[in-house]
Short mmCIF file of C-alpha atoms and ligand atoms in Angstrom, two decimals:
data_model
loop_
_atom_site.label_atom_id
_atom_site.label_comp_id
_atom_site.label_asym_id
_atom_site.label_seq_id
_atom_site.Cartn_x
_atom_site.Cartn_y
_atom_site.Cartn_z
CA MET A 1200 -241.92 191.84 123.53
CA ILE A 1201 -238.46 193.06 124.54
CA THR A 1202 -236.26 190.46 126.27
CA VAL A 1203 -233.50 191.66 128.59
CA PHE A 1204 -230.76 189.07 129.14
CA GLY A 1205 -229.05 189.39 132.50
CA GLU A 1206 -229.01 191.89 135.34
CA GLY A 1207 -225.75 193.57 136.37
CA ARG A 1208 -225.81 196.67 134.18
CA GLY A 1209 -229.04 195.24 132.76
CA PHE A 1210 -230.58 196.89 135.84
CA ARG A 1211 -230.22 200.17 133.94
CA VAL A 1212 -232.16 198.78 130.99
CA VAL A 1213 -234.95 197.35 133.18
CA TRP A 1214 -235.17 200.64 135.11
CA LEU A 1215 -235.53 202.55 131.83
CA LEU A 1216 -238.21 200.12 130.59
CA GLU A 1217 -240.10 200.52 133.88
CA GLU A 1218 -239.89 204.32 133.70
CA MET A 1219 -241.14 204.24 130.08
CA GLY A 1220 -243.92 201.76 130.88
CA LEU A 1221 -242.80 199.32 128.17
CA ALA A 1222 -243.52 195.59 128.36
CA TYR A 1223 -240.46 193.36 128.73
CA ARG A 1224 -239.31 189.97 129.92
CA LEU A 1225 -236.19 189.57 132.08
CA ARG A 1226 -234.25 186.43 131.21
CA PRO A 1227 -231.69 185.62 133.96
CA VAL A 1228 -228.08 184.91 133.00
CA ASP A 1229 -225.90 183.37 135.70
CA LEU A 1230 -222.36 184.66 135.16
CA LEU A 1231 -221.07 182.94 138.28
CA ALA A 1232 -222.30 179.53 137.10
CA GLY A 1233 -220.54 180.26 133.76
CA VAL A 1234 -222.26 181.04 130.48
CA GLU A 1235 -220.52 178.31 128.49
CA ASN A 1236 -223.52 175.97 128.88
CA ASP A 1237 -226.09 178.70 128.21
CA ALA A 1238 -226.43 178.18 124.45
CA GLU A 1239 -229.50 180.41 124.14
CA PHE A 1240 -227.64 183.36 125.67
CA LEU A 1241 -224.42 182.72 123.72
CA ALA A 1242 -226.45 182.80 120.50
CA ILE A 1243 -227.53 186.33 121.51
CA ASN A 1244 -224.11 187.49 122.71
CA PRO A 1245 -221.22 185.17 121.80
CA ALA A 1246 -218.92 187.46 123.82
CA GLY A 1247 -220.74 186.23 126.92
CA PHE A 1248 -221.26 189.48 128.85
CA ILE A 1249 -224.47 191.05 130.11
CA PRO A 1250 -226.76 192.79 129.46
CA ALA A 1251 -228.08 192.04 125.99
CA ILE A 1252 -231.52 192.61 124.55
CA GLN A 1253 -233.60 191.06 121.84
CA ASP A 1254 -236.41 193.13 120.36
CA GLY A 1255 -237.88 191.39 117.33
CA ASP A 1256 -235.04 191.18 114.81
CA VAL A 1257 -232.85 193.51 116.86
CA THR A 1258 -230.12 192.12 119.10
CA MET A 1259 -227.93 194.54 121.05
CA VAL A 1260 -225.33 194.76 123.82
CA GLU A 1261 -223.91 197.73 125.79
CA SER A 1262 -226.30 199.11 128.40
CA ILE A 1263 -226.01 202.79 127.39
CA ALA A 1264 -226.44 202.04 123.69
CA ILE A 1265 -229.45 199.87 124.52
CA MET A 1266 -231.02 202.70 126.54
CA GLU A 1267 -230.43 205.14 123.66
CA TYR A 1268 -231.98 202.66 121.21
CA LEU A 1269 -235.09 202.12 123.36
CA MET A 1270 -235.64 205.86 123.93
CA ALA A 1271 -235.16 206.65 120.23
CA ARG A 1272 -237.38 203.82 119.01
CA TYR A 1273 -240.15 203.99 121.62
CA GLY A 1274 -239.94 207.68 122.67
CA PRO A 1275 -240.16 210.55 122.79
CA THR A 1276 -239.67 210.41 126.52
CA PRO A 1277 -238.72 213.02 129.13
CA LEU A 1278 -235.88 210.64 130.06
CA ALA A 1279 -234.05 211.91 126.93
CA PRO A 1280 -234.18 215.71 126.49
CA ASP A 1281 -234.57 217.07 122.99
CA PRO A 1282 -231.16 217.79 121.37
CA HIS A 1283 -232.12 221.50 121.18
CA ASP A 1284 -233.00 221.68 124.87
CA PRO A 1285 -230.37 223.49 127.01
CA SER A 1286 -230.16 220.38 129.24
CA PHE A 1287 -229.10 218.12 126.35
CA PRO A 1288 -225.29 218.52 126.49
CA ALA A 1289 -225.11 217.70 130.22
CA TYR A 1290 -227.56 214.84 129.70
CA GLN A 1291 -225.46 213.34 126.91
CA GLN A 1292 -222.21 213.79 128.84
CA PHE A 1293 -223.40 212.18 132.08
CA LEU A 1294 -225.30 209.40 130.28
CA HIS A 1295 -221.93 208.22 128.92
CA LEU A 1296 -219.76 209.23 131.86
CA GLY A 1297 -221.87 206.89 134.02
CA GLU A 1298 -220.44 203.93 132.12
CA ALA A 1299 -217.23 205.02 130.38
CA GLY A 1300 -215.88 207.07 133.30
CA LEU A 1301 -217.51 205.58 136.41
CA ALA A 1302 -218.87 202.02 136.12
CA ALA A 1303 -216.16 200.71 133.78
CA SER A 1304 -213.37 201.91 136.06
CA ILE A 1305 -214.89 200.86 139.40
CA TYR A 1306 -215.76 197.44 137.88
CA PHE A 1307 -212.03 196.72 137.52
CA VAL A 1308 -211.31 198.01 141.03
CA SER A 1309 -213.99 195.61 142.24
CA GLY A 1310 -212.43 192.72 140.32
CA ALA A 1311 -209.02 193.47 141.80
CA ARG A 1312 -210.31 193.89 145.36
CA ASN A 1313 -212.72 190.94 145.40
CA LEU A 1314 -211.36 188.36 142.95
CA ALA A 1315 -207.64 188.90 142.31
CA PRO A 1316 -204.88 187.04 144.20
CA GLU A 1317 -203.80 188.88 147.36
CA ALA A 1318 -200.67 190.40 145.80
CA GLU A 1319 -202.66 191.91 142.91
CA ARG A 1320 -205.42 193.55 144.95
CA ASN A 1321 -203.89 197.01 144.97
CA ASN A 1322 -201.71 196.82 141.90
CA TRP A 1323 -200.93 199.73 139.56
CA SER A 1324 -203.92 199.10 137.30
CA ALA A 1325 -206.33 198.83 140.22
CA ARG A 1326 -205.01 202.13 141.61
CA GLN A 1327 -205.26 203.78 138.19
CA ALA A 1328 -208.85 202.58 137.76
CA LEU A 1329 -209.76 203.95 141.20
CA ASP A 1330 -208.13 207.28 140.32
CA VAL A 1331 -210.17 207.45 137.08
CA PHE A 1332 -213.36 206.77 139.05
CA GLU A 1333 -212.56 209.44 141.64
CA THR A 1334 -211.67 212.17 139.16
CA ARG A 1335 -214.85 211.53 137.12
CA LEU A 1336 -216.90 211.44 140.31
CA GLY A 1337 -215.69 215.01 140.93
CA LEU A 1338 -217.67 216.10 137.86
CA VAL A 1339 -220.80 214.50 139.32
CA THR A 1340 -220.22 216.29 142.65
CA ARG A 1341 -219.79 219.63 140.88
CA GLN A 1342 -222.97 219.13 138.86
CA LEU A 1343 -224.99 218.15 141.94
CA ALA A 1344 -224.01 221.46 143.55
CA ARG A 1345 -225.82 223.13 140.64
CA SER A 1346 -228.92 220.98 140.16
CA PRO A 1347 -230.79 218.05 141.77
CA TYR A 1348 -230.31 215.84 138.72
CA LEU A 1349 -227.38 215.57 136.34
CA ALA A 1350 -229.11 217.26 133.41
CA GLY A 1351 -230.88 219.88 135.56
CA ASP A 1352 -234.21 219.88 137.36
CA ALA A 1353 -235.62 216.72 135.76
CA PHE A 1354 -234.71 213.05 136.16
CA THR A 1355 -233.30 211.56 132.92
CA ALA A 1356 -231.60 208.41 131.67
CA ALA A 1357 -228.28 210.03 132.65
CA ASP A 1358 -229.38 209.57 136.27
CA ILE A 1359 -230.13 205.90 135.63
CA SER A 1360 -226.64 205.50 134.18
CA VAL A 1361 -224.81 207.28 137.02
CA THR A 1362 -226.94 205.94 139.89
CA TYR A 1363 -226.06 202.38 138.84
CA ALA A 1364 -222.34 203.25 138.82
CA LEU A 1365 -222.49 204.86 142.28
CA GLN A 1366 -224.31 201.86 143.71
CA LEU A 1367 -221.77 199.52 142.13
CA ALA A 1368 -219.01 201.49 143.88
CA GLN A 1369 -220.84 201.38 147.21
CA ARG A 1370 -221.78 197.72 147.07
CA ASN A 1371 -218.62 196.15 145.64
CA VAL A 1372 -215.86 198.42 146.89
CA GLY A 1373 -217.48 200.08 149.91
CA PHE A 1374 -216.64 203.40 148.25
CA PRO A 1375 -217.48 206.26 150.65
CA LEU A 1376 -219.76 208.57 148.68
CA GLY A 1377 -220.03 212.18 149.85
CA ALA A 1378 -223.16 213.80 151.29
CA ALA A 1379 -224.29 215.22 147.92
CA GLU A 1380 -223.97 211.86 146.17
CA LEU A 1381 -225.71 210.02 149.01
CA ALA A 1382 -228.64 212.47 148.89
CA TYR A 1383 -228.71 212.11 145.10
CA VAL A 1384 -228.83 208.29 145.21
CA ALA A 1385 -231.59 208.49 147.84
CA ARG A 1386 -233.50 210.81 145.47
CA THR A 1387 -233.14 208.66 142.34
CA SER A 1388 -233.64 205.33 144.11
CA GLY A 1389 -236.70 206.73 145.89
CA ARG A 1390 -238.60 206.71 142.61
CA GLU A 1391 -241.51 204.35 142.07
CA GLY A 1392 -239.81 203.15 138.86
CA TYR A 1393 -236.72 202.15 140.84
CA ARG A 1394 -238.87 200.26 143.36
CA ARG A 1395 -240.57 198.30 140.56
CA THR A 1396 -237.18 197.58 139.01
CA MET A 1397 -235.83 196.19 142.28
CA GLU A 1398 -238.91 194.02 142.55
CA ALA A 1399 -238.26 192.61 139.05
CA CYS A 1400 -234.48 192.20 139.48
CA HIS A 1401 -234.06 189.27 141.82
CA ASP A 1402 -230.25 189.04 141.48
CA THR A 1403 -229.80 192.76 142.13
CA ARG A 1404 -231.97 192.53 145.24
CA GLY A 1405 -229.79 189.74 146.58
CA TRP A 1406 -226.61 191.66 145.72
CA ALA A 1407 -227.87 194.82 147.47
CA ALA A 1408 -228.93 192.85 150.56
CA ARG A 1409 -225.56 191.06 150.82
CA ALA A 1410 -223.71 194.37 150.47
CA ALA A 1411 -225.87 196.05 153.10
CA SER A 1412 -225.22 193.25 155.60
CA ARG A 1413 -221.40 193.47 155.31
N1 LIG B 1157 -219.98 198.48 128.94
C1 LIG B 1157 -220.79 197.30 129.13
C2 LIG B 1157 -220.20 196.49 130.28
C3 LIG B 1157 -220.77 195.09 130.33
C4 LIG B 1157 -220.15 194.29 131.46
O1 LIG B 1157 -218.94 194.37 131.74
N2 LIG B 1157 -221.00 193.49 132.14
C5 LIG B 1157 -220.53 192.64 133.23
C6 LIG B 1157 -221.62 192.45 134.26
S1 LIG B 1157 -222.43 193.94 134.71
C7 LIG B 1157 -220.18 191.28 132.66
O2 LIG B 1157 -220.94 190.70 131.92
N3 LIG B 1157 -218.98 190.77 133.03
C8 LIG B 1157 -218.51 189.47 132.61
C9 LIG B 1157 -217.69 189.55 131.35
O3 LIG B 1157 -217.33 190.65 130.93
O4 LIG B 1157 -217.37 188.49 130.82
C10 LIG B 1157 -222.24 197.73 129.40
O5 LIG B 1157 -222.46 198.87 129.83
O6 LIG B 1157 -223.16 196.95 129.12
#
């Protein structure tokens, strides 16, 4: 049985598991309460961030690496095109751009806007992080003008990666996505697998509801 520790970007992992039809257990981790008293979780990830997984003897962190591990170990799956398929390069690029280019940068904008002292909310680093997010988002916009999904005509794990980042930007920063991105998020989040994931992810449901009511 695969155990997923924590939501946040763990939503990506749960969504992938739901799409692949694999059995898992979601073990909540409360970052806001502080992880210092959560000895079980700290034994899994002493660095204290989420998500992490445990799968038998395997312990891993980093949501994109975890998704690649699960698809490689329990695939093949249409969520990961074959390396010789023409869609593979775009798949690989957007799978990683979703975290390295989009989520990682907007996460720090969110921290600055929502948690930093007033004088730091729009500091140089926060502006740089927003600029990184916006330039990388331009690549998503260009790709969506060519195809309904980031690797082409079929939904893949790259869409799980990027959809999470776009929703993070919407919910935490109120980032105004364009029409193509909004239609894309409606398409990916309209999937049955996404609906099941939302049902399983209690914290994410609360986060989405709070953001929608602001
Ligand atoms: N690149 C990592 C980012 C992990 C990350 O920053 N997670 C956030 C929540 S989604 C977290 O745990 N933040 C608290 C911390 O870093 O201590 C991934 O994709 O898993």
